[in-house]
Coordinates of C-alpha atoms in Angstrom, one line a residue:
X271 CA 0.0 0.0 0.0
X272 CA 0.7 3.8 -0.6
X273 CA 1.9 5.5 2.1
X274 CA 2.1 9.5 2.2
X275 CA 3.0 11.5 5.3
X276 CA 1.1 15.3 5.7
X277 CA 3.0 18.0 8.3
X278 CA 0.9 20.6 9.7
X279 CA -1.3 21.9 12.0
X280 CA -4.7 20.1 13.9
X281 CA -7.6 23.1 14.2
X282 CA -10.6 23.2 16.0
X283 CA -12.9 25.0 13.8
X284 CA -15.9 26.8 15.4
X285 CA -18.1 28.0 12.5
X286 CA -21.2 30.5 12.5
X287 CA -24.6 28.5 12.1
X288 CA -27.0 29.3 9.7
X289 CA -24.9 32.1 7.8
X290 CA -24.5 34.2 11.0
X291 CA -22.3 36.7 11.1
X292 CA -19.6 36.3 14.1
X293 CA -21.0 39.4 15.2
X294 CA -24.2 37.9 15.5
X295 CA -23.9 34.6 17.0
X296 CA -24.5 33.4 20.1
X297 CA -22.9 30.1 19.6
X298 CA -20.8 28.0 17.5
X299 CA -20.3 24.5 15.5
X300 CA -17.3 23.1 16.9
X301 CA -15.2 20.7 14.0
X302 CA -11.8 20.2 12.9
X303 CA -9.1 20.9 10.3
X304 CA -6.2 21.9 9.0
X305 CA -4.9 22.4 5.5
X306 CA -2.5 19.2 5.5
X307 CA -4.4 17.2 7.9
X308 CA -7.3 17.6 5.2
X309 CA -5.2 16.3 2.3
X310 CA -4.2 13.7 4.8
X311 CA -8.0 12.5 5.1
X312 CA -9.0 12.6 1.2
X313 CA -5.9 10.0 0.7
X314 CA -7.1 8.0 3.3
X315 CA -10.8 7.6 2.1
X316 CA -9.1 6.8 -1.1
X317 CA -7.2 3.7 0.4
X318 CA -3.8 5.1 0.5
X319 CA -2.1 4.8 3.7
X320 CA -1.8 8.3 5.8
X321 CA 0.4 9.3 8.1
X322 CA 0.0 13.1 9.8
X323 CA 2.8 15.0 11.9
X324 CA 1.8 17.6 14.2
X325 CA 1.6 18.4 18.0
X326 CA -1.3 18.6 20.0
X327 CA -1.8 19.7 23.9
X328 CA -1.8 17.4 26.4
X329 CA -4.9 18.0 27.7
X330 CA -8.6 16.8 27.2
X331 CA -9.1 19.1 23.8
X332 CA -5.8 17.4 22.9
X333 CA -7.3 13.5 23.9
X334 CA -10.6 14.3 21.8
X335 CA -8.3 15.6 18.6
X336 CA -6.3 12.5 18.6
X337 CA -10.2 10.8 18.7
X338 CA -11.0 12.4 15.2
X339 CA -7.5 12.0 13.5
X340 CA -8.2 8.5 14.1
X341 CA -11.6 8.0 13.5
X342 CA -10.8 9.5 10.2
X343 CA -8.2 6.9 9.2
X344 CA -5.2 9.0 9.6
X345 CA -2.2 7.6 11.3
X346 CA -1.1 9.0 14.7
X347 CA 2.1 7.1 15.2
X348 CA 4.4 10.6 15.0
X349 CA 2.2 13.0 16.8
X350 CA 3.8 15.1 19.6
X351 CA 1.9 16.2 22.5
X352 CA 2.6 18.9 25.1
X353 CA 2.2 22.7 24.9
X354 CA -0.7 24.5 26.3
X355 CA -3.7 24.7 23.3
X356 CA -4.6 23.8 20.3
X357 CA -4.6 26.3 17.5
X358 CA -8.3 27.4 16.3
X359 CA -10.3 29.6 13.8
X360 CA -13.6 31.1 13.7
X361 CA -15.7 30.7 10.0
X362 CA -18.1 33.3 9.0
X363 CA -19.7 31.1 6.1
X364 CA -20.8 33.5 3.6
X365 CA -23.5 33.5 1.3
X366 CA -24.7 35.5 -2.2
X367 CA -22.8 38.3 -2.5
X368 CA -21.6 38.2 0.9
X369 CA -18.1 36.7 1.2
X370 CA -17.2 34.1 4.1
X371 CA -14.5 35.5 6.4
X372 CA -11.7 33.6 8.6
X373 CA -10.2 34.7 11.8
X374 CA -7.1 33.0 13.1
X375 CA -6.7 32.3 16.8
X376 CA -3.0 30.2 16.4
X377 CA -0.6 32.1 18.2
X378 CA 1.3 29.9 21.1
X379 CA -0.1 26.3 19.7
X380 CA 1.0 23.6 20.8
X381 CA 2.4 23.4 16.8
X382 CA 3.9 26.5 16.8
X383 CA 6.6 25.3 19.3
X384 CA 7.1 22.2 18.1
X385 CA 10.8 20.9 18.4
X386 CA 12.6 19.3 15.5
X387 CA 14.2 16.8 17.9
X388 CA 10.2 15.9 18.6
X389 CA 10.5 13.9 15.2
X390 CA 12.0 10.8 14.5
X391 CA 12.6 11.4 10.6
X392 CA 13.9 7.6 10.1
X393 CA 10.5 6.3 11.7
X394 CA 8.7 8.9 10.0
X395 CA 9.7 8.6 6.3
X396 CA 10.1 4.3 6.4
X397 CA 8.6 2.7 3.5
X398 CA 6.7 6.4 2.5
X399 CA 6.6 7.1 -1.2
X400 CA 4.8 10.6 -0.6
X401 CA 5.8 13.6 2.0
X402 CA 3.4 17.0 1.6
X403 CA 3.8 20.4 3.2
X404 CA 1.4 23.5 2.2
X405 CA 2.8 27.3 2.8
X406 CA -0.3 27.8 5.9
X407 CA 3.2 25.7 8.6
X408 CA 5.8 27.8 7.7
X409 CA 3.6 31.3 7.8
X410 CA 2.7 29.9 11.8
X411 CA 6.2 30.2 13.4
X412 CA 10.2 30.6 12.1
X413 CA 10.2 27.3 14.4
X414 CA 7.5 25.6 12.4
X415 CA 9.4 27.1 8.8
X416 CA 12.6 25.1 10.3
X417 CA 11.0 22.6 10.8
X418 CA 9.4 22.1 7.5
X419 CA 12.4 23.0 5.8
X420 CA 14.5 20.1 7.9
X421 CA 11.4 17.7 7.0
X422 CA 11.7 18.3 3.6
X423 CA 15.5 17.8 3.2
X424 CA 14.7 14.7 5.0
X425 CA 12.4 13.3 2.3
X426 CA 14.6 14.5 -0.7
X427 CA 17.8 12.4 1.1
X428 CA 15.1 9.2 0.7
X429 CA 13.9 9.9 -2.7
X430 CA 10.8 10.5 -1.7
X431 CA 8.5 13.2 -3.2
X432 CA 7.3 16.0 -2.1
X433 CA 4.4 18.2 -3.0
X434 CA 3.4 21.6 -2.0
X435 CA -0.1 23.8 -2.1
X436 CA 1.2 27.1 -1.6
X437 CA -1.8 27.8 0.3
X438 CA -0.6 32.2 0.8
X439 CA -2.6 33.5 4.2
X440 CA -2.3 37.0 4.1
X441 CA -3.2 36.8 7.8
X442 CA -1.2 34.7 9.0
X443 CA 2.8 36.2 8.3
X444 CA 3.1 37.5 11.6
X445 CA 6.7 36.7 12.6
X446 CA 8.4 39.2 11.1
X447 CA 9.5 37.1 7.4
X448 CA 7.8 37.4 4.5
X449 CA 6.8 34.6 1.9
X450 CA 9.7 35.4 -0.2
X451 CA 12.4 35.4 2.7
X452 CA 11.4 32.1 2.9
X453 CA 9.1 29.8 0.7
X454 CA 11.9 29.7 -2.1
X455 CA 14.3 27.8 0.3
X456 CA 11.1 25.0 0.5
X457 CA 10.4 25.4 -2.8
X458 CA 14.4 24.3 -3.9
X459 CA 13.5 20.6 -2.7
X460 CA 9.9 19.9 -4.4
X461 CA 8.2 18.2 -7.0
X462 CA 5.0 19.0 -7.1
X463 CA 3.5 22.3 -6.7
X464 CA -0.2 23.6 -6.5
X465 CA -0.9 27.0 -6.9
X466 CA -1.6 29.9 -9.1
X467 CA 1.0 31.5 -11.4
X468 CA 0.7 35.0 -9.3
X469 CA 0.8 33.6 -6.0
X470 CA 3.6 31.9 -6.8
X471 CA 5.2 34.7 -8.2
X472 CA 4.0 36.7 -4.9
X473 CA 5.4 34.2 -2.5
X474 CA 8.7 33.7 -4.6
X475 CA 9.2 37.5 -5.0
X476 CA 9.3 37.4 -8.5
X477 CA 7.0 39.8 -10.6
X478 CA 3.8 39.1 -10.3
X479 CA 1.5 37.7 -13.5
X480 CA -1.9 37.8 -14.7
X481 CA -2.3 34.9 -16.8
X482 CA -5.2 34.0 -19.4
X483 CA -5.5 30.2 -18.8
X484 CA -7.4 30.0 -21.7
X485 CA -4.3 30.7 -23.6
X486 CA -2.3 27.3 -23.7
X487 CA 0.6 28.7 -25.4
X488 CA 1.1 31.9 -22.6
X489 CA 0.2 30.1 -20.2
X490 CA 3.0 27.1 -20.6
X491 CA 5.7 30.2 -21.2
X492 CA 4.4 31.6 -17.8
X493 CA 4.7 28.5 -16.3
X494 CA 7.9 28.5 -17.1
X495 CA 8.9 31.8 -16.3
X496 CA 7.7 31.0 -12.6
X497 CA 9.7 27.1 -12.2
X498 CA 13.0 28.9 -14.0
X499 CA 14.4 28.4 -10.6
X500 CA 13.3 25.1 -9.2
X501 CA 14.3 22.8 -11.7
X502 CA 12.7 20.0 -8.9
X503 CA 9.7 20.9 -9.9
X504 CA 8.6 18.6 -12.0
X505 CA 4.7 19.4 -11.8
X506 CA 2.7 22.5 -11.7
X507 CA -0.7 22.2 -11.1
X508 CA -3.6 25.1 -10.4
X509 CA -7.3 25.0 -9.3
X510 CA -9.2 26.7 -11.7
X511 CA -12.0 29.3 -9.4
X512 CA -14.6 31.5 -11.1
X513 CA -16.4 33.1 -8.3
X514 CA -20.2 34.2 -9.8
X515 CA -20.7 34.6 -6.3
X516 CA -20.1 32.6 -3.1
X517 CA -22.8 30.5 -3.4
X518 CA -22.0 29.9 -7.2
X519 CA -18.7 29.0 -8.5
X520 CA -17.0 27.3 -11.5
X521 CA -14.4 24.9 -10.8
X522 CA -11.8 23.7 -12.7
X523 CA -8.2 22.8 -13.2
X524 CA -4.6 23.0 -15.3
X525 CA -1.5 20.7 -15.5
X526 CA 1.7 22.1 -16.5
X527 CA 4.3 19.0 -16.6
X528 CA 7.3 21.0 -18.1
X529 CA 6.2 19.5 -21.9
X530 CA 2.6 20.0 -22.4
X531 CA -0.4 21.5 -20.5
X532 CA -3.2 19.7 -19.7
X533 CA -6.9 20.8 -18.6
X534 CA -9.2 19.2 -16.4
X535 CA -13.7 20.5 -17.4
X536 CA -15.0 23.6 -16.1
X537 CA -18.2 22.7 -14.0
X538 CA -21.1 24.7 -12.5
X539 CA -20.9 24.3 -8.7
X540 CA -24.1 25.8 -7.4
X541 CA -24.7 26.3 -4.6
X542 CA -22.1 26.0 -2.3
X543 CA -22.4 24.0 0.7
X544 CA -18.7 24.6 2.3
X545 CA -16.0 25.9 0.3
X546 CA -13.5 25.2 2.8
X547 CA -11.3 22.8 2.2
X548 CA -11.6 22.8 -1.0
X549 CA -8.6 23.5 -2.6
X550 CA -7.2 20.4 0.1
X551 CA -9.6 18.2 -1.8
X552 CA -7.8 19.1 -4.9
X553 CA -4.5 18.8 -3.7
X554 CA -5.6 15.4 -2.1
X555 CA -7.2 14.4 -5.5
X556 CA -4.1 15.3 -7.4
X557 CA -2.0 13.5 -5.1
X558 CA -4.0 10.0 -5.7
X559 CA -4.2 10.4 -9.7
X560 CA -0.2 10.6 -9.4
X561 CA 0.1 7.8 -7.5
X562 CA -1.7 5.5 -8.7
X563 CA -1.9 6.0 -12.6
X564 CA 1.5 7.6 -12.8
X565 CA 2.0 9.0 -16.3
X566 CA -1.3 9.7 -16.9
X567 CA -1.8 13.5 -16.2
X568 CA -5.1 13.9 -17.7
X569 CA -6.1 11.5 -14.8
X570 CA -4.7 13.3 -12.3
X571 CA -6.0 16.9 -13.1
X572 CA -9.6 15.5 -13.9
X573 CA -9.7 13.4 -10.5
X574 CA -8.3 16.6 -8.6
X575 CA -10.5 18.9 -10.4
X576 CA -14.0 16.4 -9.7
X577 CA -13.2 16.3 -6.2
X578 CA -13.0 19.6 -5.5
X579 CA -16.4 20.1 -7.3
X580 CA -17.5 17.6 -5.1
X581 CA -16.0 18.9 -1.6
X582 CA -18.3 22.0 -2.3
X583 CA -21.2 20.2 -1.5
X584 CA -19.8 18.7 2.0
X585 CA -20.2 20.7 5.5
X586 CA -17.2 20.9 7.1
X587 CA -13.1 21.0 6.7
X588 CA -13.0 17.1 5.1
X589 CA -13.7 15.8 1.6
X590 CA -15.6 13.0 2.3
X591 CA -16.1 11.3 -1.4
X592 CA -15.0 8.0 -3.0
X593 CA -13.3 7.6 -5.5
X594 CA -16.3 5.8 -7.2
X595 CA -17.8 9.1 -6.4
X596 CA -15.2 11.2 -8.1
X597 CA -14.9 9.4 -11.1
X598 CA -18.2 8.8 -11.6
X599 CA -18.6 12.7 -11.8
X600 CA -15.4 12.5 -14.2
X601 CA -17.2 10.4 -16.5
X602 CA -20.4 12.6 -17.0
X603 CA -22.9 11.3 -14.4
X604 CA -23.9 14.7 -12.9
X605 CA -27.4 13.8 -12.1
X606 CA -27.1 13.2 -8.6
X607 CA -29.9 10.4 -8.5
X608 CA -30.1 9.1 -5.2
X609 CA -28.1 5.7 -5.2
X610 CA -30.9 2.8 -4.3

């Protein structure tokens, strides 16, 4: 079997109910998340074997996180504990013409001080094909950056790949580095990148781009432009978003594999159930079409694409689909007739 390891941060996510605003609610719906852990769950439902690294408190929030990392599937068998909370945000789910909004309550984690001798990178990495980081750890802490960095060196030394969603948070760069002081160090050492040509230019600090996707021919030259310096990467990949508004979008995706580009269908996604979490579904869709029909990119962008169209429709941080689901989707059967 498969076996991928995710690094990042465990979240308790306490959302507004019924398209509140936080500044009208009274109470909240308490889940959980995290960019990587997310990515960690898709792989799982898809049979491939997960393993997640991160650090929770030792405390009762801390016991009832380790609950739902395992009731999902994931592998706990490298998670720290100790430190004094768990990091958290609050979702305003938007609706309309009314965007949702995120507020970050992650300072002093228990992941944010998180100690690289805490890892066992031998233990970690045996028999894993797979290692992916998303730019959300190292925007937490310099600690966590290190970390990530070390982690990543690690998986390189064992020919193992690694795969990146940029993931930019505005919010959360609070350390006192920017993106490009330190995402091109990370980005040196990977494969497989998700992301959009001018947020990759953003976080790299090179001159930012407005690309016409549309356009194959610009588009591969652009691609270029941005991967001149990380000849590791072998993959480029970005999900494909047309907002209408943010109960209506169209999803799709592009593959740039340093020879051709490839394009996954543009679909109607209306109306939105939960778009968090959705560009973790992609990244978790991607990673499964590589894995397990290797050279065939179309594959991969049309299974990554489909399962973000599909997370849309699910409450909460996880992608809960099949891969029956998925490429039943990918194959034209949009209906949605209930299964008897």
């Amino acid at each position: 079997m498969k076996k991928v390891i995710t690094f990042g941060e465990f979240l308790l996510r306490l959302s507004t109910e019924r398209h509140l605003r936080l500044s009208q609610a009274n109470s909240f719906l308490a889940s959980f998340g995290g960019s990587e852990f997310n990515v960690a769950v898709s792989l799982a439902n898809f049979g491939i074997k997960s393993e997640f690294i991160t650090k929770i408190p030792n405390n009762e929030l801390g016991t009832r996180s380790m609950e739902e990392i395992r009731r999902k599937n994931v592998g706990t068998d490298f998670i720290c504990t100790g430190g004094n909370r768990l990091g958290m945000y609050f979702l305003e789910t938007g609706a309309s013409s009314r965007a949702s909004n995120v507020l970050y309550d992650r300072e002093g984690s228990s992941f944010s001080e998180i100690q690289i001798d805490e890892i066992d990178w031998e233990m970690v990495f045996k028999d894993a094909q797979w290692f992916h980081w998303s730019g959300v750890t190292p925007a937490i802490s310099e600690n966590t950056a290190a970390i990530c960095l070390e982690a990543i060196k690690q998986a390189r030394k064992r020919n193992i790949t690694v795969s990146c969603d940029i993931n930019y948070r505005s919010k959360m760069w609070k350390y006192g580095k920017k993106p490009k002081d330190v995402m091109p160090k990370l980005l040196q050492y990977t494969d497989i990148l998700l992301g959009d040509i001018d947020t990759a230019c953003l976080v790299t600090g090179q001159k930012r781009m407005t690309p016409d996707y549309n356009n194959i021919e610009e588009v591969s030259k652009l691609y270029d432009a941005v991967l001149k310096k990380y000849p590791n990467i072998k993959i480029m990949a970005t999900t494909l978003r047309y907002s209408i508004n943010a109960s209506h979008q169209k999803i799709g995706g592009i593959m740039y594999n340093r020879k051709e580009v490839i394009k996954a269908t543009l679909r109607e996604v209306i109306p939105v159930i939960d778009r968090v979490g959705s560009g973790d579904a992609f990244m978790g869709g991607l990673i499964f079409g590589l894995l397990s029909k290797p050279n065939n990119f179309q594959y991969a962008i049309d299974f990554a694409a489909a399962a973000c169209c599909l997370k849309h429709s699910i409450s909460g941080d996880y992608n809960l689909v099949s891969i029956t689901e998925v490429e039943k989707l990918i194959s034209g059967n949009e209906a949605a007739l209930v299964a008897r």
